[in-house]
């Protein structure tokens, strides 16, 4: 809207708005630049309300105007029915709104941590995050708020880190159905095209994926997409890429706009995602939805994928299983691949078309 480089948390909001915009009026407050960028979006008016094509209204704040007074002015502009805070650690868009609304008892305040209280997320800059969470509890920052967890694991993470609170468990909403049917991809034996679509950072574990490539036989192409979040980590990845054997091609293509992701996935046989942890993993569902099976770690909510014939979820401690699955995929022919691809598509459609998930958002907004 139009940002995309922050990944999952932004996609969660975009999907929520896309599915619920006919029932609720959304007013969204965000920066006028994408994640890790300094150039403002070209298609918007900064420091003003913009009405987008689907009817949602977005206030894009410039760095010059981003302040306590601006946020307070927006919060007090009208009697909003619900304040929905996306994330935990952003000072201006998570912490400051919670501070400004700390004494609010008349309007509903809901905070969606978006997996930021998971152990794998807290382990990055752990001292800074643990200190903040301790101070937040001490001053009662979240005394009058409810939390939106997307699964029972996240509910337990919230209670573990912040103590007892009202936590409403409602799954993430998928991207709305495009109505396009399953389409066959050519899959030859001894050839494999893999995609990794995630920011380049330790928690996304691209280094692990690249190490797995070293001993594969056959012609393998691994394409990496996403913004570089950690330059030191990316340097380690580039070193591995330069040392890969001649039968393995690994290339980096930068970020992909959200509306072009499905097209990229259609160009590959499998999504590879050995992540250290995901609250939901929108890219996993997007991949399945275009008939692109997945090879992922077991650190996501997506489980028993092999039994469902849509991919594999594998322990990061079991590198041998990762390697054997990848080699199996290299060796796979058209008929076996078509079975997996069709199963992935059908499975994704059953999730995308589940209207009961939309109905559950009444728990949050009513």
mmCIF file of C-alpha atoms in Angstrom:
data_model
loop_
_atom_site.group_PDB
_atom_site.id
_atom_site.type_symbol
_atom_site.label_atom_id
_atom_site.label_comp_id
_atom_site.label_asym_id
_atom_site.label_seq_id
_atom_site.Cartn_x
_atom_site.Cartn_y
_atom_site.Cartn_z
ATOM 1 C CA UNK A 1 0.000 0.000 0.000
ATOM 2 C CA UNK A 2 2.433 0.426 -1.750
ATOM 3 C CA UNK A 3 5.164 -0.787 0.639
ATOM 4 C CA UNK A 4 6.351 -4.388 0.511
ATOM 5 C CA UNK A 5 9.966 -4.635 1.703
ATOM 6 C CA UNK A 6 9.116 -5.250 5.373
ATOM 7 C CA UNK A 7 7.604 -8.580 4.393
ATOM 8 C CA UNK A 8 5.125 -10.507 6.527
ATOM 9 C CA UNK A 9 3.810 -7.841 8.941
ATOM 10 C CA UNK A 10 2.924 -5.550 6.029
ATOM 11 C CA UNK A 11 1.393 -8.406 4.058
ATOM 12 C CA UNK A 12 -0.731 -9.324 7.096
ATOM 13 C CA UNK A 13 -2.244 -5.839 7.180
ATOM 14 C CA UNK A 14 -2.703 -5.681 3.409
ATOM 15 C CA UNK A 15 -4.529 -9.021 3.384
ATOM 16 C CA UNK A 16 -6.675 -8.037 6.357
ATOM 17 C CA UNK A 17 -7.721 -4.791 4.684
ATOM 18 C CA UNK A 18 -8.270 -6.518 1.343
ATOM 19 C CA UNK A 19 -10.616 -9.067 2.876
ATOM 20 C CA UNK A 20 -12.502 -6.759 5.256
ATOM 21 C CA UNK A 21 -12.675 -3.409 3.431
ATOM 22 C CA UNK A 22 -16.345 -3.885 2.519
ATOM 23 C CA UNK A 23 -17.265 -4.313 6.172
ATOM 24 C CA UNK A 24 -14.957 -1.818 7.897
ATOM 25 C CA UNK A 25 -13.515 1.608 7.091
ATOM 26 C CA UNK A 26 -9.740 1.421 7.468
ATOM 27 C CA UNK A 27 -7.554 4.458 8.148
ATOM 28 C CA UNK A 28 -3.893 3.454 7.995
ATOM 29 C CA UNK A 29 -0.967 5.487 9.319
ATOM 30 C CA UNK A 30 2.530 4.688 8.052
ATOM 31 C CA UNK A 31 5.741 6.208 6.678
ATOM 32 C CA UNK A 32 5.967 7.700 3.206
ATOM 33 C CA UNK A 33 8.923 5.424 2.369
ATOM 34 C CA UNK A 34 9.338 1.682 2.140
ATOM 35 C CA UNK A 35 11.361 -0.365 4.625
ATOM 36 C CA UNK A 36 15.074 0.613 4.618
ATOM 37 C CA UNK A 37 14.456 3.256 1.921
ATOM 38 C CA UNK A 38 14.832 7.050 1.989
ATOM 39 C CA UNK A 39 13.035 8.004 -1.239
ATOM 40 C CA UNK A 40 9.301 8.679 -0.748
ATOM 41 C CA UNK A 41 6.718 6.754 -2.733
ATOM 42 C CA UNK A 42 6.093 8.541 -6.023
ATOM 43 C CA UNK A 43 2.358 7.921 -6.175
ATOM 44 C CA UNK A 44 1.237 9.460 -2.870
ATOM 45 C CA UNK A 45 0.798 12.772 -1.041
ATOM 46 C CA UNK A 46 2.909 12.964 2.092
ATOM 47 C CA UNK A 47 1.551 14.251 5.411
ATOM 48 C CA UNK A 48 -2.046 13.998 4.234
ATOM 49 C CA UNK A 49 -4.794 11.431 3.914
ATOM 50 C CA UNK A 50 -4.771 9.530 0.613
ATOM 51 C CA UNK A 51 -7.746 7.518 -0.604
ATOM 52 C CA UNK A 52 -6.524 4.463 -2.490
ATOM 53 C CA UNK A 53 -8.239 2.676 -5.343
ATOM 54 C CA UNK A 54 -9.975 0.130 -3.120
ATOM 55 C CA UNK A 55 -11.305 2.802 -0.765
ATOM 56 C CA UNK A 56 -8.867 2.511 2.136
ATOM 57 C CA UNK A 57 -7.393 5.751 3.457
ATOM 58 C CA UNK A 58 -3.694 6.048 4.228
ATOM 59 C CA UNK A 59 -1.776 8.842 5.959
ATOM 60 C CA UNK A 60 1.854 8.764 4.795
ATOM 61 C CA UNK A 61 4.071 10.605 7.288
ATOM 62 C CA UNK A 62 7.336 12.127 6.068
ATOM 63 C CA UNK A 63 10.497 11.918 8.181
ATOM 64 C CA UNK A 64 10.282 15.694 8.651
ATOM 65 C CA UNK A 65 6.813 15.468 10.207
ATOM 66 C CA UNK A 66 7.244 12.189 12.085
ATOM 67 C CA UNK A 67 6.882 13.220 15.729
ATOM 68 C CA UNK A 68 4.990 12.821 18.984
ATOM 69 C CA UNK A 69 2.742 15.755 18.112
ATOM 70 C CA UNK A 70 1.856 14.397 14.660
ATOM 71 C CA UNK A 71 0.884 10.983 16.023
ATOM 72 C CA UNK A 72 -1.102 12.567 18.842
ATOM 73 C CA UNK A 73 -2.939 14.815 16.380
ATOM 74 C CA UNK A 74 -3.919 11.850 14.204
ATOM 75 C CA UNK A 75 -5.014 9.742 17.175
ATOM 76 C CA UNK A 76 -7.184 12.575 18.492
ATOM 77 C CA UNK A 77 -8.525 13.629 15.072
ATOM 78 C CA UNK A 78 -11.795 11.746 15.461
ATOM 79 C CA UNK A 79 -13.415 9.165 17.750
ATOM 80 C CA UNK A 80 -11.974 6.023 16.193
ATOM 81 C CA UNK A 81 -13.802 2.814 17.128
ATOM 82 C CA UNK A 82 -10.697 0.630 17.195
ATOM 83 C CA UNK A 83 -6.968 1.373 17.356
ATOM 84 C CA UNK A 84 -5.007 -1.485 15.783
ATOM 85 C CA UNK A 85 -1.238 -1.357 16.338
ATOM 86 C CA UNK A 86 0.873 -3.515 14.031
ATOM 87 C CA UNK A 87 4.081 -4.712 15.710
ATOM 88 C CA UNK A 88 5.933 -4.207 18.989
ATOM 89 C CA UNK A 89 9.313 -2.497 18.663
ATOM 90 C CA UNK A 90 8.847 0.443 16.266
ATOM 91 C CA UNK A 91 9.061 3.604 18.374
ATOM 92 C CA UNK A 92 6.771 5.786 16.260
ATOM 93 C CA UNK A 93 4.303 3.167 15.068
ATOM 94 C CA UNK A 94 4.129 0.709 17.974
ATOM 95 C CA UNK A 95 5.546 2.121 21.211
ATOM 96 C CA UNK A 96 4.459 5.769 20.940
ATOM 97 C CA UNK A 97 0.842 4.949 19.976
ATOM 98 C CA UNK A 98 0.661 2.552 22.925
ATOM 99 C CA UNK A 99 1.993 5.305 25.207
ATOM 100 C CA UNK A 100 -0.485 7.859 23.864
ATOM 101 C CA UNK A 101 -3.347 5.405 24.345
ATOM 102 C CA UNK A 102 -2.194 4.021 27.697
ATOM 103 C CA UNK A 103 -4.965 5.718 29.674
ATOM 104 C CA UNK A 104 -7.607 5.157 27.018
ATOM 105 C CA UNK A 105 -10.541 3.149 28.370
ATOM 106 C CA UNK A 106 -13.275 4.216 25.974
ATOM 107 C CA UNK A 107 -11.997 2.809 22.677
ATOM 108 C CA UNK A 108 -10.700 -0.630 21.859
ATOM 109 C CA UNK A 109 -6.915 -0.902 21.502
ATOM 110 C CA UNK A 110 -5.533 -4.062 19.908
ATOM 111 C CA UNK A 111 -1.868 -4.884 19.322
ATOM 112 C CA UNK A 112 -0.689 -7.514 16.832
ATOM 113 C CA UNK A 113 2.889 -8.602 17.725
ATOM 114 C CA UNK A 114 3.355 -10.318 14.332
ATOM 115 C CA UNK A 115 5.725 -12.931 15.731
ATOM 116 C CA UNK A 116 8.015 -10.337 17.308
ATOM 117 C CA UNK A 117 7.724 -12.009 20.729
ATOM 118 C CA UNK A 118 8.926 -15.391 19.474
ATOM 119 C CA UNK A 119 12.237 -16.639 20.877
ATOM 120 C CA UNK A 120 13.849 -16.569 17.432
ATOM 121 C CA UNK A 121 12.824 -12.916 16.968
ATOM 122 C CA UNK A 122 13.853 -11.793 20.453
ATOM 123 C CA UNK A 123 17.248 -13.515 20.102
ATOM 124 C CA UNK A 124 18.238 -10.800 17.603
ATOM 125 C CA UNK A 125 19.257 -7.720 19.661
ATOM 126 C CA UNK A 126 18.126 -9.694 22.708
ATOM 127 C CA UNK A 127 19.375 -7.280 25.405
ATOM 128 C CA UNK A 128 17.661 -4.271 23.851
ATOM 129 C CA UNK A 129 14.388 -6.137 23.357
ATOM 130 C CA UNK A 130 14.338 -7.768 26.792
ATOM 131 C CA UNK A 131 15.041 -4.392 28.421
ATOM 132 C CA UNK A 132 12.169 -2.770 26.542
ATOM 133 C CA UNK A 133 9.739 -5.567 27.428
ATOM 134 C CA UNK A 134 10.708 -5.316 31.105
ATOM 135 C CA UNK A 135 10.139 -1.547 31.105
ATOM 136 C CA UNK A 136 6.840 -1.983 29.249
ATOM 137 C CA UNK A 137 5.591 -4.320 31.973
ATOM 138 C CA UNK A 138 6.895 -2.038 34.716
ATOM 139 C CA UNK A 139 5.040 1.062 33.471
ATOM 140 C CA UNK A 140 1.897 -0.813 32.454
ATOM 141 C CA UNK A 141 2.268 0.074 28.783
ATOM 142 C CA UNK A 142 -0.159 -2.650 27.759
ATOM 143 C CA UNK A 143 -2.520 -2.456 30.734
ATOM 144 C CA UNK A 144 -5.650 -1.550 28.772
ATOM 145 C CA UNK A 145 -4.975 -3.334 25.493
ATOM 146 C CA UNK A 146 -5.938 -6.650 23.941
ATOM 147 C CA UNK A 147 -3.538 -8.647 21.808
ATOM 148 C CA UNK A 148 -4.181 -10.289 18.459
ATOM 149 C CA UNK A 149 -2.358 -13.620 18.198
ATOM 150 C CA UNK A 150 -2.566 -15.606 14.989
ATOM 151 C CA UNK A 151 -2.142 -19.003 16.649
ATOM 152 C CA UNK A 152 -1.902 -20.634 20.081
ATOM 153 C CA UNK A 153 1.903 -20.577 20.008
ATOM 154 C CA UNK A 154 1.879 -16.811 19.613
ATOM 155 C CA UNK A 155 -0.658 -16.493 22.424
ATOM 156 C CA UNK A 156 1.730 -18.384 24.700
ATOM 157 C CA UNK A 157 4.631 -16.160 23.583
ATOM 158 C CA UNK A 158 2.656 -13.033 24.489
ATOM 159 C CA UNK A 159 1.812 -14.357 27.949
ATOM 160 C CA UNK A 160 5.386 -15.556 28.520
ATOM 161 C CA UNK A 161 6.938 -12.180 27.695
ATOM 162 C CA UNK A 162 4.259 -9.764 28.920
ATOM 163 C CA UNK A 163 2.192 -11.665 31.478
ATOM 164 C CA UNK A 164 -1.534 -12.313 31.521
ATOM 165 C CA UNK A 165 -3.503 -10.223 29.028
ATOM 166 C CA UNK A 166 -6.603 -10.515 26.901
ATOM 167 C CA UNK A 167 -5.388 -12.387 23.828
ATOM 168 C CA UNK A 168 -7.715 -13.072 20.908
ATOM 169 C CA UNK A 169 -6.524 -15.879 18.648
ATOM 170 C CA UNK A 170 -7.542 -15.246 15.038
ATOM 171 C CA UNK A 171 -5.551 -16.630 12.068
ATOM 172 C CA UNK A 172 -3.929 -14.399 9.480
ATOM 173 C CA UNK A 173 -6.029 -13.785 6.416
ATOM 174 C CA UNK A 174 -4.709 -14.992 3.052
ATOM 175 C CA UNK A 175 -4.509 -12.877 -0.057
ATOM 176 C CA UNK A 176 -7.861 -12.827 -1.843
ATOM 177 C CA UNK A 177 -8.356 -15.474 -4.500
ATOM 178 C CA UNK A 178 -7.310 -14.440 -8.019
ATOM 179 C CA UNK A 179 -9.554 -17.043 -9.640
ATOM 180 C CA UNK A 180 -6.735 -18.423 -11.802
ATOM 181 C CA UNK A 181 -6.623 -22.222 -12.068
ATOM 182 C CA UNK A 182 -3.697 -24.627 -11.791
ATOM 183 C CA UNK A 183 -1.092 -24.303 -14.528
ATOM 184 C CA UNK A 184 1.519 -26.885 -15.388
ATOM 185 C CA UNK A 185 5.231 -26.088 -15.128
ATOM 186 C CA UNK A 186 7.778 -28.034 -17.160
ATOM 187 C CA UNK A 187 9.888 -30.245 -14.874
ATOM 188 C CA UNK A 188 12.685 -32.299 -16.400
ATOM 189 C CA UNK A 189 14.657 -34.932 -14.541
ATOM 190 C CA UNK A 190 18.061 -33.724 -13.369
ATOM 191 C CA UNK A 191 16.961 -30.062 -13.385
ATOM 192 C CA UNK A 192 15.652 -27.893 -10.540
ATOM 193 C CA UNK A 193 14.725 -24.230 -10.125
ATOM 194 C CA UNK A 194 14.480 -23.008 -6.529
ATOM 195 C CA UNK A 195 13.400 -19.626 -5.192
ATOM 196 C CA UNK A 196 14.111 -17.977 -1.850
ATOM 197 C CA UNK A 197 11.974 -14.877 -1.319
ATOM 198 C CA UNK A 198 12.872 -13.169 1.959
ATOM 199 C CA UNK A 199 14.985 -10.326 3.262
ATOM 200 C CA UNK A 200 18.671 -11.234 3.421
ATOM 201 C CA UNK A 201 19.239 -11.703 7.153
ATOM 202 C CA UNK A 202 20.369 -14.414 9.608
ATOM 203 C CA UNK A 203 16.827 -15.248 10.728
ATOM 204 C CA UNK A 204 15.865 -16.116 7.146
ATOM 205 C CA UNK A 205 18.843 -18.493 6.958
ATOM 206 C CA UNK A 206 19.955 -18.096 3.344
ATOM 207 C CA UNK A 207 23.456 -19.194 4.347
ATOM 208 C CA UNK A 208 22.078 -22.578 5.408
ATOM 209 C CA UNK A 209 20.287 -22.916 2.067
ATOM 210 C CA UNK A 210 23.418 -22.082 0.102
ATOM 211 C CA UNK A 211 25.480 -24.617 2.054
ATOM 212 C CA UNK A 212 22.939 -27.279 1.087
ATOM 213 C CA UNK A 213 23.634 -26.627 -2.593
ATOM 214 C CA UNK A 214 27.269 -27.734 -2.447
ATOM 215 C CA UNK A 215 26.769 -31.483 -2.767
ATOM 216 C CA UNK A 216 23.750 -31.644 -5.069
ATOM 217 C CA UNK A 217 24.123 -33.380 -8.411
ATOM 218 C CA UNK A 218 22.239 -32.249 -11.477
ATOM 219 C CA UNK A 219 21.621 -28.759 -12.809
ATOM 220 C CA UNK A 220 20.293 -26.589 -10.002
ATOM 221 C CA UNK A 221 19.323 -22.924 -10.159
ATOM 222 C CA UNK A 222 18.774 -21.081 -6.862
ATOM 223 C CA UNK A 223 17.386 -17.560 -7.208
ATOM 224 C CA UNK A 224 17.335 -15.222 -4.208
ATOM 225 C CA UNK A 225 14.912 -12.309 -3.926
ATOM 226 C CA UNK A 226 14.539 -9.734 -1.164
ATOM 227 C CA UNK A 227 16.198 -6.636 0.299
ATOM 228 C CA UNK A 228 19.610 -6.953 1.943
ATOM 229 C CA UNK A 229 18.952 -6.263 5.622
ATOM 230 C CA UNK A 230 22.331 -7.385 6.973
ATOM 231 C CA UNK A 231 25.373 -6.578 4.825
ATOM 232 C CA UNK A 232 27.779 -8.674 6.921
ATOM 233 C CA UNK A 233 25.556 -11.705 6.565
ATOM 234 C CA UNK A 234 25.159 -11.075 2.843
ATOM 235 C CA UNK A 235 28.943 -11.025 2.458
ATOM 236 C CA UNK A 236 29.079 -14.522 3.959
ATOM 237 C CA UNK A 237 26.393 -15.657 1.525
ATOM 238 C CA UNK A 238 28.219 -14.161 -1.457
ATOM 239 C CA UNK A 239 31.391 -16.028 -0.484
ATOM 240 C CA UNK A 240 29.503 -19.336 -0.526
ATOM 241 C CA UNK A 241 27.933 -18.456 -3.883
ATOM 242 C CA UNK A 242 31.359 -17.809 -5.400
ATOM 243 C CA UNK A 243 32.571 -21.246 -4.277
ATOM 244 C CA UNK A 244 29.604 -23.292 -5.513
ATOM 245 C CA UNK A 245 30.338 -26.054 -8.053
ATOM 246 C CA UNK A 246 29.743 -25.437 -11.749
ATOM 247 C CA UNK A 247 26.438 -27.351 -11.822
ATOM 248 C CA UNK A 248 24.883 -24.990 -9.263
ATOM 249 C CA UNK A 249 23.792 -21.488 -10.268
ATOM 250 C CA UNK A 250 22.903 -19.040 -7.480
ATOM 251 C CA UNK A 251 21.795 -15.510 -8.355
ATOM 252 C CA UNK A 252 20.478 -12.503 -6.454
ATOM 253 C CA UNK A 253 17.759 -10.346 -8.027
ATOM 254 C CA UNK A 254 16.919 -7.814 -5.302
ATOM 255 C CA UNK A 255 13.468 -7.024 -3.987
ATOM 256 C CA UNK A 256 10.231 -8.083 -5.654
ATOM 257 C CA UNK A 257 7.095 -5.957 -5.466
ATOM 258 C CA UNK A 258 4.273 -7.776 -3.714
ATOM 259 C CA UNK A 259 2.040 -7.877 -6.792
ATOM 260 C CA UNK A 260 4.816 -9.580 -8.790
ATOM 261 C CA UNK A 261 5.688 -12.321 -6.279
ATOM 262 C CA UNK A 262 3.236 -14.901 -7.590
ATOM 263 C CA UNK A 263 4.601 -14.470 -11.105
ATOM 264 C CA UNK A 264 8.136 -15.089 -9.826
ATOM 265 C CA UNK A 265 7.017 -18.199 -7.955
ATOM 266 C CA UNK A 266 5.403 -19.546 -11.126
ATOM 267 C CA UNK A 267 8.856 -19.494 -12.726
ATOM 268 C CA UNK A 268 10.275 -21.927 -10.139
ATOM 269 C CA UNK A 269 9.673 -25.536 -9.157
ATOM 270 C CA UNK A 270 9.927 -25.110 -5.369
ATOM 271 C CA UNK A 271 10.131 -22.416 -2.722
ATOM 272 C CA UNK A 272 13.085 -23.034 -0.384
ATOM 273 C CA UNK A 273 12.714 -21.457 3.052
ATOM 274 C CA UNK A 274 14.898 -22.785 5.916
ATOM 275 C CA UNK A 275 13.742 -19.954 8.198
ATOM 276 C CA UNK A 276 14.594 -19.776 11.903
ATOM 277 C CA UNK A 277 10.992 -18.837 12.647
ATOM 278 C CA UNK A 278 7.810 -17.475 11.080
ATOM 279 C CA UNK A 279 4.638 -16.250 12.733
ATOM 280 C CA UNK A 280 2.667 -17.172 9.612
ATOM 281 C CA UNK A 281 4.734 -17.226 6.432
ATOM 282 C CA UNK A 282 2.599 -15.510 3.796
ATOM 283 C CA UNK A 283 5.103 -16.433 1.105
ATOM 284 C CA UNK A 284 4.495 -20.122 1.856
ATOM 285 C CA UNK A 285 0.782 -19.843 1.141
ATOM 286 C CA UNK A 286 1.419 -17.670 -1.921
ATOM 287 C CA UNK A 287 3.791 -20.307 -3.251
ATOM 288 C CA UNK A 288 1.338 -23.144 -2.700
ATOM 289 C CA UNK A 289 -1.437 -21.079 -4.293
ATOM 290 C CA UNK A 290 0.368 -21.051 -7.650
ATOM 291 C CA UNK A 291 1.179 -24.749 -7.490
ATOM 292 C CA UNK A 292 4.759 -24.237 -6.318
ATOM 293 C CA UNK A 293 5.432 -26.789 -3.539
ATOM 294 C CA UNK A 294 7.636 -25.760 -0.615
ATOM 295 C CA UNK A 295 10.727 -27.036 1.187
ATOM 296 C CA UNK A 296 10.758 -25.233 4.532
ATOM 297 C CA UNK A 297 11.990 -25.574 8.093
ATOM 298 C CA UNK A 298 9.727 -26.836 10.859
ATOM 299 C CA UNK A 299 9.798 -23.389 12.501
ATOM 300 C CA UNK A 300 6.547 -22.173 10.936
ATOM 301 C CA UNK A 301 2.849 -22.988 11.502
ATOM 302 C CA UNK A 302 2.844 -25.042 8.286
ATOM 303 C CA UNK A 303 3.117 -28.684 9.386
ATOM 304 C CA UNK A 304 2.808 -32.233 8.003
ATOM 305 C CA UNK A 305 3.410 -30.987 4.481
ATOM 306 C CA UNK A 306 4.882 -34.255 3.253
ATOM 307 C CA UNK A 307 1.776 -36.168 4.353
ATOM 308 C CA UNK A 308 -0.361 -33.592 2.540
ATOM 309 C CA UNK A 309 1.764 -34.036 -0.591
ATOM 310 C CA UNK A 310 2.461 -30.303 -0.896
ATOM 311 C CA UNK A 311 6.112 -30.155 0.189
ATOM 312 C CA UNK A 312 8.276 -30.766 3.248
ATOM 313 C CA UNK A 313 8.769 -29.139 6.661
ATOM 314 C CA UNK A 314 12.115 -30.301 8.028
ATOM 315 C CA UNK A 315 14.049 -29.770 11.263
ATOM 316 C CA UNK A 316 17.027 -27.450 10.840
ATOM 317 C CA UNK A 317 19.020 -30.010 12.831
ATOM 318 C CA UNK A 318 18.447 -32.573 10.091
ATOM 319 C CA UNK A 319 20.634 -31.332 7.254
ATOM 320 C CA UNK A 320 20.748 -34.836 5.780
ATOM 321 C CA UNK A 321 16.954 -34.789 5.305
ATOM 322 C CA UNK A 322 17.128 -31.346 3.698
ATOM 323 C CA UNK A 323 19.848 -32.565 1.328
ATOM 324 C CA UNK A 324 18.045 -35.801 0.431
ATOM 325 C CA UNK A 325 14.766 -33.967 -0.234
ATOM 326 C CA UNK A 326 16.521 -31.458 -2.472
ATOM 327 C CA UNK A 327 18.227 -34.242 -4.416
ATOM 328 C CA UNK A 328 14.876 -36.026 -4.731
ATOM 329 C CA UNK A 329 13.455 -32.833 -6.218
ATOM 330 C CA UNK A 330 16.347 -32.581 -8.679
ATOM 331 C CA UNK A 331 15.707 -36.144 -9.828
ATOM 332 C CA UNK A 332 11.924 -35.704 -10.020
ATOM 333 C CA UNK A 333 10.208 -35.998 -13.373
ATOM 334 C CA UNK A 334 7.109 -34.345 -14.813
ATOM 335 C CA UNK A 335 4.469 -36.808 -13.589
ATOM 336 C CA UNK A 336 5.581 -36.831 -9.953
ATOM 337 C CA UNK A 337 6.055 -33.073 -9.951
ATOM 338 C CA UNK A 338 2.584 -32.485 -11.399
ATOM 339 C CA UNK A 339 1.060 -34.494 -8.546
ATOM 340 C CA UNK A 340 2.844 -32.346 -5.958
ATOM 341 C CA UNK A 341 2.057 -29.119 -7.785
ATOM 342 C CA UNK A 342 -1.653 -29.924 -8.126
ATOM 343 C CA UNK A 343 -1.878 -30.958 -4.466
ATOM 344 C CA UNK A 344 -0.198 -27.698 -3.425
ATOM 345 C CA UNK A 345 -2.666 -25.668 -5.483
ATOM 346 C CA UNK A 346 -5.755 -27.487 -4.173
ATOM 347 C CA UNK A 347 -4.534 -27.292 -0.562
ATOM 348 C CA UNK A 348 -3.920 -23.544 -0.845
ATOM 349 C CA UNK A 349 -7.325 -22.933 -2.398
ATOM 350 C CA UNK A 350 -9.026 -24.715 0.497
ATOM 351 C CA UNK A 351 -7.368 -22.244 2.880
ATOM 352 C CA UNK A 352 -7.901 -19.132 0.759
ATOM 353 C CA UNK A 353 -11.595 -19.901 0.251
ATOM 354 C CA UNK A 354 -12.312 -20.603 3.929
ATOM 355 C CA UNK A 355 -14.810 -17.837 4.771
ATOM 356 C CA UNK A 356 -14.907 -18.799 8.455
ATOM 357 C CA UNK A 357 -11.521 -17.098 8.981
ATOM 358 C CA UNK A 358 -12.949 -13.752 7.839
ATOM 359 C CA UNK A 359 -15.866 -14.173 10.244
ATOM 360 C CA UNK A 360 -13.455 -14.640 13.154
ATOM 361 C CA UNK A 361 -12.273 -11.031 12.826
ATOM 362 C CA UNK A 362 -15.455 -10.018 14.611
ATOM 363 C CA UNK A 363 -13.534 -11.005 17.771
ATOM 364 C CA UNK A 364 -11.115 -8.150 17.085
ATOM 365 C CA UNK A 365 -13.229 -5.380 15.612
ATOM 366 C CA UNK A 366 -16.537 -5.721 17.466
#
